[in-house]
Structure formats: structure tokens, C-alpha cells
Amino acid sequence: QSVLTQPPSVSAAPGQKITISCSGSNSNIGNNYVSWYQQLPGTAPKLLIYENKKRPSGIPDRFSGSKSGTSATLGITGLQTGDEADYYCGTWDSSLSAVFGGGTKLTVL
Amino acid sequence: EVQLVESGGGLVQSGGSLRLSCAASGFTFSNYVMHWVRQAPGKGLEYVSAISSNGGSTYYANFVKGRFTISRDNSENTLYLQMGSLRAEDMAVYYCARSPRTTRTFDYWGQGTLVTVSS
């Protein structure tokens, strides 16, 4: 049982837009920045979004993040088959531990 | 180019020990907080442990406290995780990850090393 709640899966056609939600509480998301990670099949996680909405160098602006209260959202526009991956939200809690969502599997039909 | 390369994983019997290493390059290792995050087969990410840049402070998740020890050798640019009293539920891919200096996230991850615990 993960601390943060994400939908198990989401799917859409190439070119479409999706959003992935991440729900937490005041002890984690409510008082900390949220990050999003992309894990392509068989690879390590990769940082996509940090500080709720910032993108590291090299991450295209098709990826966006937002946060409101105790929830956060990852958005992906112009879906490509190469975006098929597991996506994880992550933040920190009051005990100084990092916490993650259970992951959302994105299928590009 | 920042690189993190884990090693030391393998098959170990329940109750046994293993030491994981993470060799860092492409950045000034001694300036960064480092972490271990694990992922059981087919499961999500789980935070294990962290160590401050000079090694003076450590953090452990409750489920590994007293069994695992995180350490680092800044002269060798290497992070370690000494794992003991291993259990079936410790079986996972173990990733080392770096935190950037200015914010709390994991900006670089290693490729992971698989720990298999047999009963």
C-alpha cells in the first residue's frame, strides 16, 4: 500500500493528452514539493518534473506538472508511443522519508 | 556526464548478508546527499536509506533499521549499503540516487542491482 495514491493505468491514442493524478495528505504533498518520474520498461526511473512544475534540462514541454493542496497532477500532451512507461509521483513526509505513489502505467494505443 | 553504477547484487539465502556499492562519476560526489531506493519485482518504488554529503547523518526506513547500514567513501566516490538479516521481502532491484544541492528530489539514478533472497 503506497502512501500516495495514483490510478493504476491510463491510456490514450497517439497525439492525445492525458493527466495522471497523485493524492496525498497534509503530512506529505500538502507541505512539500512533488516530483514525477518516468520509468521506461526495464530501465531506472528518470526525473521528469521537480518542485511541482519544473522540468529538468532535456525534458520536453509536452510534460507538465501542477499541485493544489494535497494533490498533484502530471500532464502529457502530444502522446508518442515512446511515452509508454510507468509514471511515479514522489514527495517527502514529516518523518524525512521520501514517499511515492504506486505508479501509473501509461499505454499509448 | 553524471553516472551512478551499482554493483554487488546477487542471490543470497534468507538471513544472509550482502554489500551493495554505487560508483559515482561526473560530479563532485562529496557535495551531494545520496540515497538508496528499491523496487520489488512488479512493484513500485520504496525509499530505503539516505546519507548526508559528509556521511555524518543517516536515515533508514523502519523496515531496514537495525539490519542495513548506509555509508560512503568520498575519497573513492562510492556509496555503500551493507545489508544483513535479509528476508524474502527485501528481494528487489536496489537503485542509488542523487539529490541535487538546491532541492529535494532524485535527479539522477543508477541502473540498479538485483538482490534475490532465497528461503
PDB file of C-alpha atoms in Angstrom:
ATOM      1  CA  GLN A   1       0.000   0.000   0.000  1.00  0.00           C
ATOM      2  CA  SER A   2       1.698   3.196  -1.212  1.00  0.00           C
ATOM      3  CA  VAL A   3       1.498   6.434   0.760  1.00  0.00           C
ATOM      4  CA  LEU A   4       0.483   8.434  -2.318  1.00  0.00           C
ATOM      5  CA  THR A   5      -2.453   7.332  -4.470  1.00  0.00           C
ATOM      6  CA  GLN A   6      -2.246   7.129  -8.266  1.00  0.00           C
ATOM      7  CA  PRO A   7      -4.538   5.439 -10.784  1.00  0.00           C
ATOM      8  CA  PRO A   8      -3.084   2.064 -11.817  1.00  0.00           C
ATOM      9  CA  SER A   9      -3.364   2.760 -15.506  1.00  0.00           C
ATOM     10  CA  VAL A  10      -4.256   5.318 -18.133  1.00  0.00           C
ATOM     11  CA  SER A  11      -4.415   5.027 -21.895  1.00  0.00           C
ATOM     12  CA  ALA A  12      -4.888   7.259 -24.909  1.00  0.00           C
ATOM     13  CA  ALA A  13      -4.146   7.415 -28.606  1.00  0.00           C
ATOM     14  CA  PRO A  14      -1.019   8.977 -30.113  1.00  0.00           C
ATOM     15  CA  GLY A  15      -1.255  12.749 -30.257  1.00  0.00           C
ATOM     16  CA  GLN A  16      -3.776  12.929 -27.437  1.00  0.00           C
ATOM     17  CA  LYS A  17      -3.355  14.403 -23.955  1.00  0.00           C
ATOM     18  CA  ILE A  18      -3.515  12.625 -20.604  1.00  0.00           C
ATOM     19  CA  THR A  19      -3.310  13.557 -16.971  1.00  0.00           C
ATOM     20  CA  ILE A  20      -2.210  11.403 -14.039  1.00  0.00           C
ATOM     21  CA  SER A  21      -3.318  12.315 -10.542  1.00  0.00           C
ATOM     22  CA  CYS A  22      -1.433  11.842  -7.296  1.00  0.00           C
ATOM     23  CA  SER A  23      -3.233  12.215  -3.995  1.00  0.00           C
ATOM     24  CA  GLY A  24      -1.644  12.560  -0.584  1.00  0.00           C
ATOM     25  CA  SER A  25      -2.140  14.395   2.683  1.00  0.00           C
ATOM     26  CA  ASN A  26      -1.018  17.446   4.610  1.00  0.00           C
ATOM     27  CA  SER A  27       1.916  15.483   6.033  1.00  0.00           C
ATOM     28  CA  ASN A  28       3.403  14.881   2.607  1.00  0.00           C
ATOM     29  CA  ILE A  29       2.166  16.633  -0.561  1.00  0.00           C
ATOM     30  CA  GLY A  30       0.471  19.400   1.390  1.00  0.00           C
ATOM     31  CA  ASN A  31       3.767  20.652   2.781  1.00  0.00           C
ATOM     32  CA  ASN A  32       6.378  19.536   0.269  1.00  0.00           C
ATOM     33  CA  TYR A  33       7.298  19.770  -3.373  1.00  0.00           C
ATOM     34  CA  VAL A  34       6.187  16.951  -5.680  1.00  0.00           C
ATOM     35  CA  SER A  35       8.366  15.232  -8.272  1.00  0.00           C
ATOM     36  CA  TRP A  36       7.391  12.952 -11.123  1.00  0.00           C
ATOM     37  CA  TYR A  37       9.495  10.108 -12.503  1.00  0.00           C
ATOM     38  CA  GLN A  38       9.226   8.165 -15.736  1.00  0.00           C
ATOM     39  CA  GLN A  39      10.285   4.523 -15.789  1.00  0.00           C
ATOM     40  CA  LEU A  40      10.525   3.048 -19.255  1.00  0.00           C
ATOM     41  CA  PRO A  41      10.293  -0.764 -19.392  1.00  0.00           C
ATOM     42  CA  GLY A  42      13.377  -2.412 -17.946  1.00  0.00           C
ATOM     43  CA  THR A  43      15.107   0.855 -17.040  1.00  0.00           C
ATOM     44  CA  ALA A  44      15.722   3.026 -14.000  1.00  0.00           C
ATOM     45  CA  PRO A  45      13.413   5.884 -13.062  1.00  0.00           C
ATOM     46  CA  LYS A  46      14.161   9.242 -14.644  1.00  0.00           C
ATOM     47  CA  LEU A  47      13.269  12.652 -13.237  1.00  0.00           C
ATOM     48  CA  LEU A  48      10.557  14.375 -15.291  1.00  0.00           C
ATOM     49  CA  ILE A  49       9.220  17.105 -13.021  1.00  0.00           C
ATOM     50  CA  TYR A  50      10.513  18.594  -9.760  1.00  0.00           C
ATOM     51  CA  GLU A  51       9.277  21.317  -7.424  1.00  0.00           C
ATOM     52  CA  ASN A  52       5.723  20.582  -8.625  1.00  0.00           C
ATOM     53  CA  LYS A  53       6.122  22.017 -12.138  1.00  0.00           C
ATOM     54  CA  LYS A  54       9.762  22.491 -13.128  1.00  0.00           C
ATOM     55  CA  ARG A  55      11.329  20.435 -15.895  1.00  0.00           C
ATOM     56  CA  PRO A  56      14.997  19.352 -15.845  1.00  0.00           C
ATOM     57  CA  SER A  57      17.089  20.235 -18.830  1.00  0.00           C
ATOM     58  CA  GLY A  58      16.212  18.000 -21.768  1.00  0.00           C
ATOM     59  CA  ILE A  59      12.634  17.221 -20.732  1.00  0.00           C
ATOM     60  CA  PRO A  60      10.261  18.472 -23.442  1.00  0.00           C
ATOM     61  CA  ASP A  61       7.480  20.896 -22.605  1.00  0.00           C
ATOM     62  CA  ARG A  62       4.941  18.219 -23.537  1.00  0.00           C
ATOM     63  CA  PHE A  63       5.356  17.198 -19.894  1.00  0.00           C
ATOM     64  CA  SER A  64       3.874  19.468 -17.224  1.00  0.00           C
ATOM     65  CA  GLY A  65       3.148  19.328 -13.527  1.00  0.00           C
ATOM     66  CA  SER A  66       0.882  21.084 -11.100  1.00  0.00           C
ATOM     67  CA  LYS A  67      -0.060  20.882  -7.450  1.00  0.00           C
ATOM     68  CA  SER A  68      -3.058  22.021  -5.476  1.00  0.00           C
ATOM     69  CA  GLY A  69      -3.411  21.360  -1.782  1.00  0.00           C
ATOM     70  CA  THR A  70      -2.735  17.698  -1.145  1.00  0.00           C
ATOM     71  CA  SER A  71      -2.893  16.570  -4.777  1.00  0.00           C
ATOM     72  CA  ALA A  72      -0.642  16.836  -7.795  1.00  0.00           C
ATOM     73  CA  THR A  73      -1.108  16.193 -11.483  1.00  0.00           C
ATOM     74  CA  LEU A  74       1.188  15.199 -14.328  1.00  0.00           C
ATOM     75  CA  GLY A  75       0.110  16.172 -17.822  1.00  0.00           C
ATOM     76  CA  ILE A  76       1.449  14.825 -21.085  1.00  0.00           C
ATOM     77  CA  THR A  77       0.396  16.292 -24.430  1.00  0.00           C
ATOM     78  CA  GLY A  78       1.083  15.073 -27.937  1.00  0.00           C
ATOM     79  CA  LEU A  79       1.383  11.472 -26.779  1.00  0.00           C
ATOM     80  CA  GLN A  80       4.001   9.346 -28.501  1.00  0.00           C
ATOM     81  CA  THR A  81       4.493   5.593 -28.410  1.00  0.00           C
ATOM     82  CA  GLY A  82       7.823   6.249 -26.721  1.00  0.00           C
ATOM     83  CA  ASP A  83       5.938   7.713 -23.750  1.00  0.00           C
ATOM     84  CA  GLU A  84       4.679   4.239 -22.789  1.00  0.00           C
ATOM     85  CA  ALA A  85       6.077   3.787 -19.306  1.00  0.00           C
ATOM     86  CA  ASP A  86       5.263   3.705 -15.617  1.00  0.00           C
ATOM     87  CA  TYR A  87       4.964   7.120 -14.011  1.00  0.00           C
ATOM     88  CA  TYR A  88       5.543   7.716 -10.305  1.00  0.00           C
ATOM     89  CA  CYS A  89       4.853  10.745  -8.161  1.00  0.00           C
ATOM     90  CA  GLY A  90       7.059  11.332  -5.153  1.00  0.00           C
ATOM     91  CA  THR A  91       7.473  13.732  -2.291  1.00  0.00           C
ATOM     92  CA  TRP A  92       8.640  13.799   1.330  1.00  0.00           C
ATOM     93  CA  ASP A  93       6.815  13.295   4.587  1.00  0.00           C
ATOM     94  CA  SER A  94       7.116  14.708   8.065  1.00  0.00           C
ATOM     95  CA  SER A  95       9.491  11.918   9.112  1.00  0.00           C
ATOM     96  CA  LEU A  96      12.036  12.967   6.452  1.00  0.00           C
ATOM     97  CA  SER A  97      11.270   9.911   4.355  1.00  0.00           C
ATOM     98  CA  ALA A  98      10.657  10.052   0.646  1.00  0.00           C
ATOM     99  CA  VAL A  99       7.260   8.631  -0.279  1.00  0.00           C
ATOM    100  CA  PHE A 100       5.997   7.502  -3.650  1.00  0.00           C
ATOM    101  CA  GLY A 101       2.793   6.677  -5.397  1.00  0.00           C
ATOM    102  CA  GLY A 102       2.112   3.140  -6.558  1.00  0.00           C
ATOM    103  CA  GLY A 103       2.791   4.090 -10.168  1.00  0.00           C
ATOM    104  CA  THR A 104       0.580   4.574 -13.212  1.00  0.00           C
ATOM    105  CA  LYS A 105       1.078   2.537 -16.352  1.00  0.00           C
ATOM    106  CA  LEU A 106       0.603   4.643 -19.476  1.00  0.00           C
ATOM    107  CA  THR A 107      -0.450   2.824 -22.621  1.00  0.00           C
ATOM    108  CA  VAL A 108      -0.403   4.676 -25.930  1.00  0.00           C
ATOM    109  CA  LEU A 109      -2.894   2.820 -28.088  1.00  0.00           C
TER     110      LEU A 109
ATOM    111  CA  GLU B   1      28.174  13.305 -17.521  1.00  0.00           C
ATOM    112  CA  VAL B   2      26.726  12.164 -14.213  1.00  0.00           C
ATOM    113  CA  GLN B   3      26.936   8.392 -13.794  1.00  0.00           C
ATOM    114  CA  LEU B   4      25.875   6.119 -10.961  1.00  0.00           C
ATOM    115  CA  VAL B   5      26.767   2.443 -11.329  1.00  0.00           C
ATOM    116  CA  GLU B   6      25.536  -0.082  -8.771  1.00  0.00           C
ATOM    117  CA  SER B   7      27.087  -3.473  -8.157  1.00  0.00           C
ATOM    118  CA  GLY B   8      27.090  -6.209  -5.558  1.00  0.00           C
ATOM    119  CA  GLY B   9      23.641  -7.660  -6.045  1.00  0.00           C
ATOM    120  CA  GLY B  10      23.060 -11.372  -6.325  1.00  0.00           C
ATOM    121  CA  LEU B  11      21.496 -14.433  -4.771  1.00  0.00           C
ATOM    122  CA  VAL B  12      21.666 -14.761  -1.001  1.00  0.00           C
ATOM    123  CA  GLN B  13      19.956 -17.038   1.489  1.00  0.00           C
ATOM    124  CA  SER B  14      17.411 -15.738   3.929  1.00  0.00           C
ATOM    125  CA  GLY B  15      19.276 -14.415   6.969  1.00  0.00           C
ATOM    126  CA  GLY B  16      22.386 -13.704   4.943  1.00  0.00           C
ATOM    127  CA  SER B  17      24.284 -10.533   4.156  1.00  0.00           C
ATOM    128  CA  LEU B  18      25.259  -8.573   1.073  1.00  0.00           C
ATOM    129  CA  ARG B  19      27.054  -5.301   0.394  1.00  0.00           C
ATOM    130  CA  LEU B  20      25.922  -3.084  -2.452  1.00  0.00           C
ATOM    131  CA  SER B  21      28.143  -0.424  -3.996  1.00  0.00           C
ATOM    132  CA  CYS B  22      27.353   2.600  -6.118  1.00  0.00           C
ATOM    133  CA  ALA B  23      30.263   4.146  -8.023  1.00  0.00           C
ATOM    134  CA  ALA B  24      29.718   7.803  -8.848  1.00  0.00           C
ATOM    135  CA  SER B  25      31.366   9.882 -11.532  1.00  0.00           C
ATOM    136  CA  GLY B  26      30.857  13.116 -13.443  1.00  0.00           C
ATOM    137  CA  PHE B  27      30.171  15.261 -10.397  1.00  0.00           C
ATOM    138  CA  THR B  28      31.716  16.231  -7.050  1.00  0.00           C
ATOM    139  CA  PHE B  29      30.398  13.283  -5.055  1.00  0.00           C
ATOM    140  CA  SER B  30      31.319  14.736  -1.671  1.00  0.00           C
ATOM    141  CA  ASN B  31      28.885  17.637  -2.161  1.00  0.00           C
ATOM    142  CA  TYR B  32      25.720  15.563  -2.519  1.00  0.00           C
ATOM    143  CA  VAL B  33      23.261  13.692  -0.332  1.00  0.00           C
ATOM    144  CA  MET B  34      22.875  10.154  -1.633  1.00  0.00           C
ATOM    145  CA  HIS B  35      20.054   7.634  -1.321  1.00  0.00           C
ATOM    146  CA  TRP B  36      19.018   4.035  -1.840  1.00  0.00           C
ATOM    147  CA  VAL B  37      15.579   3.287  -3.287  1.00  0.00           C
ATOM    148  CA  ARG B  38      14.332  -0.219  -4.022  1.00  0.00           C
ATOM    149  CA  GLN B  39      11.720  -1.791  -6.268  1.00  0.00           C
ATOM    150  CA  ALA B  40      10.395  -5.279  -5.683  1.00  0.00           C
ATOM    151  CA  PRO B  41       9.565  -7.285  -8.838  1.00  0.00           C
ATOM    152  CA  GLY B  42       6.466  -5.815 -10.451  1.00  0.00           C
ATOM    153  CA  LYS B  43       6.002  -3.309  -7.631  1.00  0.00           C
ATOM    154  CA  GLY B  44       6.505   0.408  -7.026  1.00  0.00           C
ATOM    155  CA  LEU B  45       9.362   2.437  -5.605  1.00  0.00           C
ATOM    156  CA  GLU B  46      10.240   2.207  -1.921  1.00  0.00           C
ATOM    157  CA  TYR B  47      12.628   4.526  -0.074  1.00  0.00           C
ATOM    158  CA  VAL B  48      15.311   2.712   1.889  1.00  0.00           C
ATOM    159  CA  SER B  49      18.053   4.968   3.210  1.00  0.00           C
ATOM    160  CA  ALA B  50      19.939   8.238   2.862  1.00  0.00           C
ATOM    161  CA  ILE B  51      23.306   9.679   3.888  1.00  0.00           C
ATOM    162  CA  SER B  52      24.469  13.266   4.131  1.00  0.00           C
ATOM    163  CA  SER B  53      27.267  14.600   1.979  1.00  0.00           C
ATOM    164  CA  ASN B  54      29.944  14.125   4.657  1.00  0.00           C
ATOM    165  CA  GLY B  55      28.484  10.878   5.987  1.00  0.00           C
ATOM    166  CA  GLY B  56      27.691  12.375   9.361  1.00  0.00           C
ATOM    167  CA  SER B  57      23.916  11.888   9.156  1.00  0.00           C
ATOM    168  CA  THR B  58      21.937   8.892   8.010  1.00  0.00           C
ATOM    169  CA  TYR B  59      18.294   7.926   7.626  1.00  0.00           C
ATOM    170  CA  TYR B  60      16.715   4.490   7.461  1.00  0.00           C
ATOM    171  CA  ALA B  61      13.219   3.336   6.689  1.00  0.00           C
ATOM    172  CA  ASN B  62      11.739   1.453   9.632  1.00  0.00           C
ATOM    173  CA  PHE B  63      11.694  -1.835   7.748  1.00  0.00           C
ATOM    174  CA  VAL B  64      15.508  -1.867   7.388  1.00  0.00           C
ATOM    175  CA  LYS B  65      16.520  -0.125  10.615  1.00  0.00           C
ATOM    176  CA  GLY B  66      18.983  -2.229  12.542  1.00  0.00           C
ATOM    177  CA  ARG B  67      19.606  -4.535   9.578  1.00  0.00           C
ATOM    178  CA  PHE B  68      21.043  -2.234   6.884  1.00  0.00           C
ATOM    179  CA  THR B  69      23.870   0.294   7.128  1.00  0.00           C
ATOM    180  CA  ILE B  70      24.480   3.074   4.621  1.00  0.00           C
ATOM    181  CA  SER B  71      27.953   4.550   4.262  1.00  0.00           C
ATOM    182  CA  ARG B  72      30.100   6.390   1.783  1.00  0.00           C
ATOM    183  CA  ASP B  73      33.740   6.848   0.864  1.00  0.00           C
ATOM    184  CA  ASN B  74      34.144  10.323  -0.573  1.00  0.00           C
ATOM    185  CA  SER B  75      37.777   9.637  -1.462  1.00  0.00           C
ATOM    186  CA  GLU B  76      36.612   6.748  -3.672  1.00  0.00           C
ATOM    187  CA  ASN B  77      33.355   8.411  -4.859  1.00  0.00           C
ATOM    188  CA  THR B  78      31.422   5.365  -3.718  1.00  0.00           C
ATOM    189  CA  LEU B  79      28.184   4.807  -1.810  1.00  0.00           C
ATOM    190  CA  TYR B  80      27.522   1.563   0.051  1.00  0.00           C
ATOM    191  CA  LEU B  81      24.619  -0.335   1.517  1.00  0.00           C
ATOM    192  CA  GLN B  82      25.531  -3.142   3.902  1.00  0.00           C
ATOM    193  CA  MET B  83      22.529  -5.434   4.112  1.00  0.00           C
ATOM    194  CA  GLY B  84      22.116  -8.016   6.865  1.00  0.00           C
ATOM    195  CA  SER B  85      19.474 -10.414   8.186  1.00  0.00           C
ATOM    196  CA  LEU B  86      17.993 -10.452   4.719  1.00  0.00           C
ATOM    197  CA  ARG B  87      14.384 -11.507   4.318  1.00  0.00           C
ATOM    198  CA  ALA B  88      12.310 -12.599   1.347  1.00  0.00           C
ATOM    199  CA  GLU B  89      10.621  -9.199   1.317  1.00  0.00           C
ATOM    200  CA  ASP B  90      13.997  -7.488   0.763  1.00  0.00           C
ATOM    201  CA  MET B  91      14.189  -9.012  -2.715  1.00  0.00           C
ATOM    202  CA  ALA B  92      14.233  -6.104  -5.141  1.00  0.00           C
ATOM    203  CA  VAL B  93      16.227  -4.008  -7.549  1.00  0.00           C
ATOM    204  CA  TYR B  94      18.193  -1.511  -5.478  1.00  0.00           C
ATOM    205  CA  TYR B  95      18.861   1.880  -7.032  1.00  0.00           C
ATOM    206  CA  CYS B  96      21.230   4.542  -5.786  1.00  0.00           C
ATOM    207  CA  ALA B  97      20.067   8.076  -6.454  1.00  0.00           C
ATOM    208  CA  ARG B  98      21.413  11.587  -6.023  1.00  0.00           C
ATOM    209  CA  SER B  99      19.700  14.625  -4.590  1.00  0.00           C
ATOM    210  CA  PRO B 100      20.581  17.962  -6.157  1.00  0.00           C
ATOM    211  CA  ARG B 101      22.055  20.570  -3.853  1.00  0.00           C
ATOM    212  CA  THR B 102      19.211  23.047  -4.130  1.00  0.00           C
ATOM    213  CA  THR B 103      16.041  20.976  -3.804  1.00  0.00           C
ATOM    214  CA  ARG B 104      14.634  17.687  -2.553  1.00  0.00           C
ATOM    215  CA  THR B 105      14.234  15.314  -5.426  1.00  0.00           C
ATOM    216  CA  PHE B 106      16.176  12.499  -7.078  1.00  0.00           C
ATOM    217  CA  ASP B 107      17.804  13.942 -10.169  1.00  0.00           C
ATOM    218  CA  TYR B 108      19.999  11.012 -11.201  1.00  0.00           C
ATOM    219  CA  TRP B 109      19.518   7.286 -10.711  1.00  0.00           C
ATOM    220  CA  GLY B 110      21.776   4.319 -11.271  1.00  0.00           C
ATOM    221  CA  GLN B 111      20.709   1.371 -13.393  1.00  0.00           C
ATOM    222  CA  GLY B 112      20.019  -0.749 -10.321  1.00  0.00           C
ATOM    223  CA  THR B 113      21.302  -4.042  -8.957  1.00  0.00           C
ATOM    224  CA  LEU B 114      19.071  -7.025  -8.249  1.00  0.00           C
ATOM    225  CA  VAL B 115      19.063  -8.671  -4.839  1.00  0.00           C
ATOM    226  CA  THR B 116      17.434 -12.099  -4.734  1.00  0.00           C
ATOM    227  CA  VAL B 117      16.736 -13.704  -1.365  1.00  0.00           C
ATOM    228  CA  SER B 118      16.090 -17.417  -1.281  1.00  0.00           C
ATOM    229  CA  SER B 119      14.471 -19.314   1.545  1.00  0.00           C
TER     230      SER B 119
END
